[in-house]
Short mmCIF file of C-alpha atoms in Angstrom, two decimals:
data_model
loop_
_atom_site.label_atom_id
_atom_site.label_comp_id
_atom_site.label_asym_id
_atom_site.label_seq_id
_atom_site.Cartn_x
_atom_site.Cartn_y
_atom_site.Cartn_z
CA PRO S 1 7.10 -1.58 -20.94
CA ASN S 2 10.81 -2.23 -20.91
CA MET S 3 11.64 -4.20 -17.73
CA ASP S 4 14.53 -1.81 -16.98
CA ALA S 5 12.12 1.15 -17.06
CA ILE S 6 9.91 -0.32 -14.33
CA TYR S 7 10.55 1.12 -10.86
CA HIS S 8 11.13 -1.83 -8.50
CA GLU S 9 12.36 -1.40 -4.93
CA LYS S 10 13.94 -4.51 -3.51
CA GLN S 11 13.48 -5.63 0.08
CA GLU S 12 15.42 -3.66 2.66
CA GLY S 13 14.91 -4.69 6.27
CA GLN S 14 11.21 -5.15 6.98
CA LEU S 15 10.14 -2.08 4.98
CA CYS S 16 7.87 -3.92 2.56
CA ALA S 17 5.01 -1.40 3.05
CA GLN S 18 7.32 1.37 1.85
CA HIS S 19 8.47 -0.78 -1.08
CA CYS S 20 4.86 -1.74 -1.88
CA LEU S 21 3.78 1.94 -1.99
CA ASN S 22 6.78 3.10 -4.00
CA ASN S 23 6.44 0.20 -6.45
CA LEU S 24 2.74 1.03 -6.82
CA LEU S 25 3.48 4.73 -7.47
CA GLN S 26 6.55 3.91 -9.61
CA GLY S 27 8.99 6.13 -7.75
CA SER S 28 10.67 6.76 -4.40
CA TYR S 29 7.90 8.78 -2.74
CA PHE S 30 7.70 7.36 0.77
CA ASN S 31 10.37 6.62 3.35
CA PRO S 32 10.13 5.02 6.81
CA ILE S 33 10.09 8.40 8.57
CA GLN S 34 7.05 9.60 6.61
CA LEU S 35 5.21 6.31 7.15
CA ALA S 36 6.06 6.37 10.89
CA ASP S 37 4.62 9.91 11.09
CA ILE S 38 1.40 8.68 9.49
CA ALA S 39 1.32 5.72 11.91
CA ARG S 40 1.81 8.04 14.92
CA ARG S 41 -1.01 10.32 13.76
CA LEU S 42 -3.29 7.30 13.36
CA ASP S 43 -2.31 6.05 16.83
CA GLU S 44 -3.12 9.46 18.34
CA VAL S 45 -6.55 9.52 16.69
CA GLU S 46 -7.27 5.94 17.79
CA LYS S 47 -6.18 6.62 21.37
CA ALA S 48 -8.21 9.83 21.52
CA HIS S 49 -11.25 7.90 20.32
CA LEU S 50 -10.68 5.12 22.88
CA THR S 51 -10.34 7.61 25.75
CA GLU S 52 -13.39 9.71 24.86
CA GLY S 53 -16.09 10.09 27.44
CA ASP S 54 -16.09 9.21 31.08
CA ILE S 55 -13.64 6.35 31.54
CA PRO S 56 -11.66 5.44 34.66
CA THR S 57 -8.10 6.82 34.89
CA THR S 58 -6.59 3.32 35.11
CA GLN S 59 -8.29 2.30 31.85
CA MET S 60 -7.13 5.54 30.18
CA LEU S 61 -3.53 4.89 31.28
CA ARG S 62 -3.70 1.33 29.91
CA VAL S 63 -4.91 2.64 26.54
CA MET S 64 -2.21 5.33 26.42
CA GLU S 65 0.55 2.82 27.24
CA GLN S 66 -0.46 0.39 24.47
CA PRO S 67 2.13 -0.03 21.72
CA SER S 68 1.27 1.15 18.23
CA THR S 69 -1.07 -1.02 16.21
CA ASN S 70 0.00 0.79 13.02
CA MET S 71 3.75 0.08 13.08
CA ASP S 72 6.32 -1.89 14.97
CA ASP S 73 10.08 -1.78 15.57
CA SER S 74 10.76 -4.14 12.66
CA GLY S 75 9.51 -1.60 10.11
CA PHE S 76 6.10 -3.18 9.53
CA PHE S 77 3.24 -0.75 8.77
CA SER S 78 -0.49 -1.55 8.87
CA VAL S 79 -3.01 -1.39 6.04
CA GLN S 80 -4.34 1.79 7.68
CA VAL S 81 -0.93 3.45 7.16
CA ILE S 82 -0.88 2.36 3.52
CA SER S 83 -4.43 3.62 3.05
CA GLU S 84 -3.62 7.01 4.63
CA ALA S 85 -0.45 7.33 2.56
CA LEU S 86 -2.44 6.72 -0.61
CA LYS S 87 -5.02 9.34 0.40
CA ILE S 88 -2.25 11.93 -0.06
CA TRP S 89 -2.43 10.97 -3.74
CA ASN S 90 -6.26 10.90 -3.75
CA LEU S 91 -6.10 7.11 -4.13
CA GLU S 92 -8.02 4.57 -2.14
CA ILE S 93 -7.78 0.85 -1.59
CA THR S 94 -10.75 -1.43 -1.06
CA PRO S 95 -10.59 -5.02 0.20
CA LEU S 96 -11.52 -7.45 -2.55
CA THR S 97 -13.89 -9.14 -0.09
CA SER S 98 -16.03 -5.98 -0.16
CA PRO S 99 -19.30 -6.48 -2.09
CA ARG S 100 -18.53 -3.44 -4.25
CA MET S 101 -15.38 -5.21 -5.51
CA LYS S 102 -17.21 -8.19 -7.06
CA GLN S 103 -16.50 -6.81 -10.56
CA ALA S 104 -12.78 -6.52 -9.73
CA MET S 105 -12.65 -10.19 -8.81
CA ASP S 106 -14.73 -11.25 -11.80
CA VAL S 107 -12.62 -9.25 -14.29
CA PRO S 108 -9.36 -8.24 -12.56
CA VAL S 109 -7.68 -7.16 -15.81
CA ASN S 110 -9.93 -4.06 -15.78
CA GLU S 111 -8.32 -2.88 -12.54
CA LYS S 112 -5.09 -0.87 -12.29
CA ALA S 113 -3.35 -2.48 -9.31
CA PHE S 114 -3.64 -4.84 -6.36
CA ILE S 115 -1.94 -4.61 -2.99
CA CYS S 116 -1.59 -7.89 -1.12
CA ASN S 117 -0.50 -8.77 2.41
CA HIS S 118 0.51 -12.17 3.70
CA GLU S 119 2.29 -12.93 6.95
CA LEU S 120 3.30 -9.27 7.40
CA HIS S 121 4.66 -8.89 3.86
CA TRP S 122 3.17 -6.34 1.43
CA ILE S 123 3.37 -6.73 -2.36
CA THR S 124 2.09 -4.79 -5.37
CA ILE S 125 0.59 -6.31 -8.50
CA ARG S 126 0.38 -3.47 -11.03
CA LYS S 127 -0.71 -2.87 -14.60
CA LEU S 128 1.88 -0.80 -16.49
CA GLY S 129 0.70 0.11 -19.94
CA LYS S 130 -1.37 -2.92 -20.93
CA GLN S 131 0.74 -5.49 -19.06
CA TRP S 132 0.61 -6.79 -15.49
CA PHE S 133 3.64 -7.19 -13.22
CA ASN S 134 4.30 -8.72 -9.82
CA LEU S 135 6.38 -6.02 -8.08
CA ASN S 136 7.10 -8.07 -4.95
CA SER S 137 10.14 -6.49 -3.27
CA LEU S 138 11.48 -9.98 -2.43
CA LYS S 139 11.92 -10.69 -6.15
CA LYS S 140 15.12 -9.72 -7.99
CA LYS S 141 13.12 -8.01 -10.72
CA PRO S 142 9.51 -7.43 -11.76
CA GLU S 143 7.72 -10.55 -12.96
CA PHE S 144 5.45 -10.35 -15.99
CA ILE S 145 1.92 -11.72 -15.46
CA THR S 146 -0.29 -12.46 -18.47
CA ASN S 147 -3.91 -11.29 -18.44
CA THR S 148 -4.95 -14.95 -18.52
CA TYR S 149 -2.79 -15.82 -15.50
CA LEU S 150 -3.79 -12.73 -13.43
CA SER S 151 -7.08 -14.23 -12.18
CA LEU S 152 -5.36 -17.49 -11.26
CA PHE S 153 -2.49 -15.65 -9.58
CA LEU S 154 -4.85 -13.53 -7.43
CA ALA S 155 -6.95 -16.60 -6.55
CA GLN S 156 -3.77 -18.44 -5.53
CA LEU S 157 -2.70 -15.50 -3.33
CA GLN S 158 -6.10 -15.51 -1.63
CA MET S 159 -6.00 -19.28 -1.11
CA GLU S 160 -2.58 -18.88 0.52
CA GLY S 161 -4.12 -16.38 2.95
CA HIS S 162 -3.14 -13.08 1.35
CA GLU S 163 -5.45 -10.17 2.10
CA THR S 164 -5.92 -8.47 -1.25
CA SER S 165 -7.13 -4.96 -2.02
CA SER S 166 -7.67 -3.18 -5.28
CA GLY S 167 -6.63 0.38 -5.83
CA SER S 168 -7.28 2.90 -8.49
CA VAL S 169 -4.02 4.18 -9.93
CA LEU S 170 -3.69 7.42 -11.81
CA THR S 171 -2.67 7.89 -15.41
CA GLU S 172 0.95 8.91 -15.99
CA GLN S 173 -0.06 12.58 -16.59
CA GLU S 174 -2.17 12.66 -13.42
CA LEU S 175 0.69 10.99 -11.56
CA ARG S 176 3.19 13.65 -12.70
CA GLU S 177 0.83 16.39 -11.47
CA LYS S 178 0.31 14.59 -8.14
CA ARG S 179 4.07 14.06 -7.70
CA ILE S 180 4.66 17.80 -7.75
CA LYS S 181 1.91 18.42 -5.19
CA HIS S 182 3.14 15.47 -3.10
CA PHE S 183 6.69 16.83 -2.94
CA GLU S 184 5.45 20.34 -2.17
CA MET S 185 3.33 18.97 0.68
CA PHE S 186 6.27 17.17 2.29
CA LYS S 187 8.65 20.05 1.59
CA ASN S 188 6.36 22.54 3.35
CA SER S 189 5.63 20.37 6.39
#
């Protein structure tokens, strides 16, 4: 693909989860308000689960007063928020440390994308056409990654402490169909 045709959000504040998602999906589909709504819903579910059953009132109050584990004031969003956001698109991410992802680590070029986190920064590594790109929002532009270098690049990220997940990404036709449904969902809510 032409480098100018690749959607690449650059870092704004601490919104790397938003940039990571939008770079993965190749368009401006998520904003901080939508991601914060997802984080709040996750927090509510988690707090409801933690306060189920017969627990003392003081313990319940402590749980309810806890700050969000899914977002913070800086704009950081958790992997759970990213995962829930991708579910809207019928996409899922799986940690590469999962036994079912052995094939992805052995032959990463057969995957469609990788999402990585290191020290609270999210990045997307994505195949566009038949080529791989580092769509890190801290970079000025997408960086081309050869198929040969992809394995080494992912291994280096893991050695540096990045948590890496693989995600299935839709074809361009499927993506166009999902975009329409995605916009309708947010428009109607």
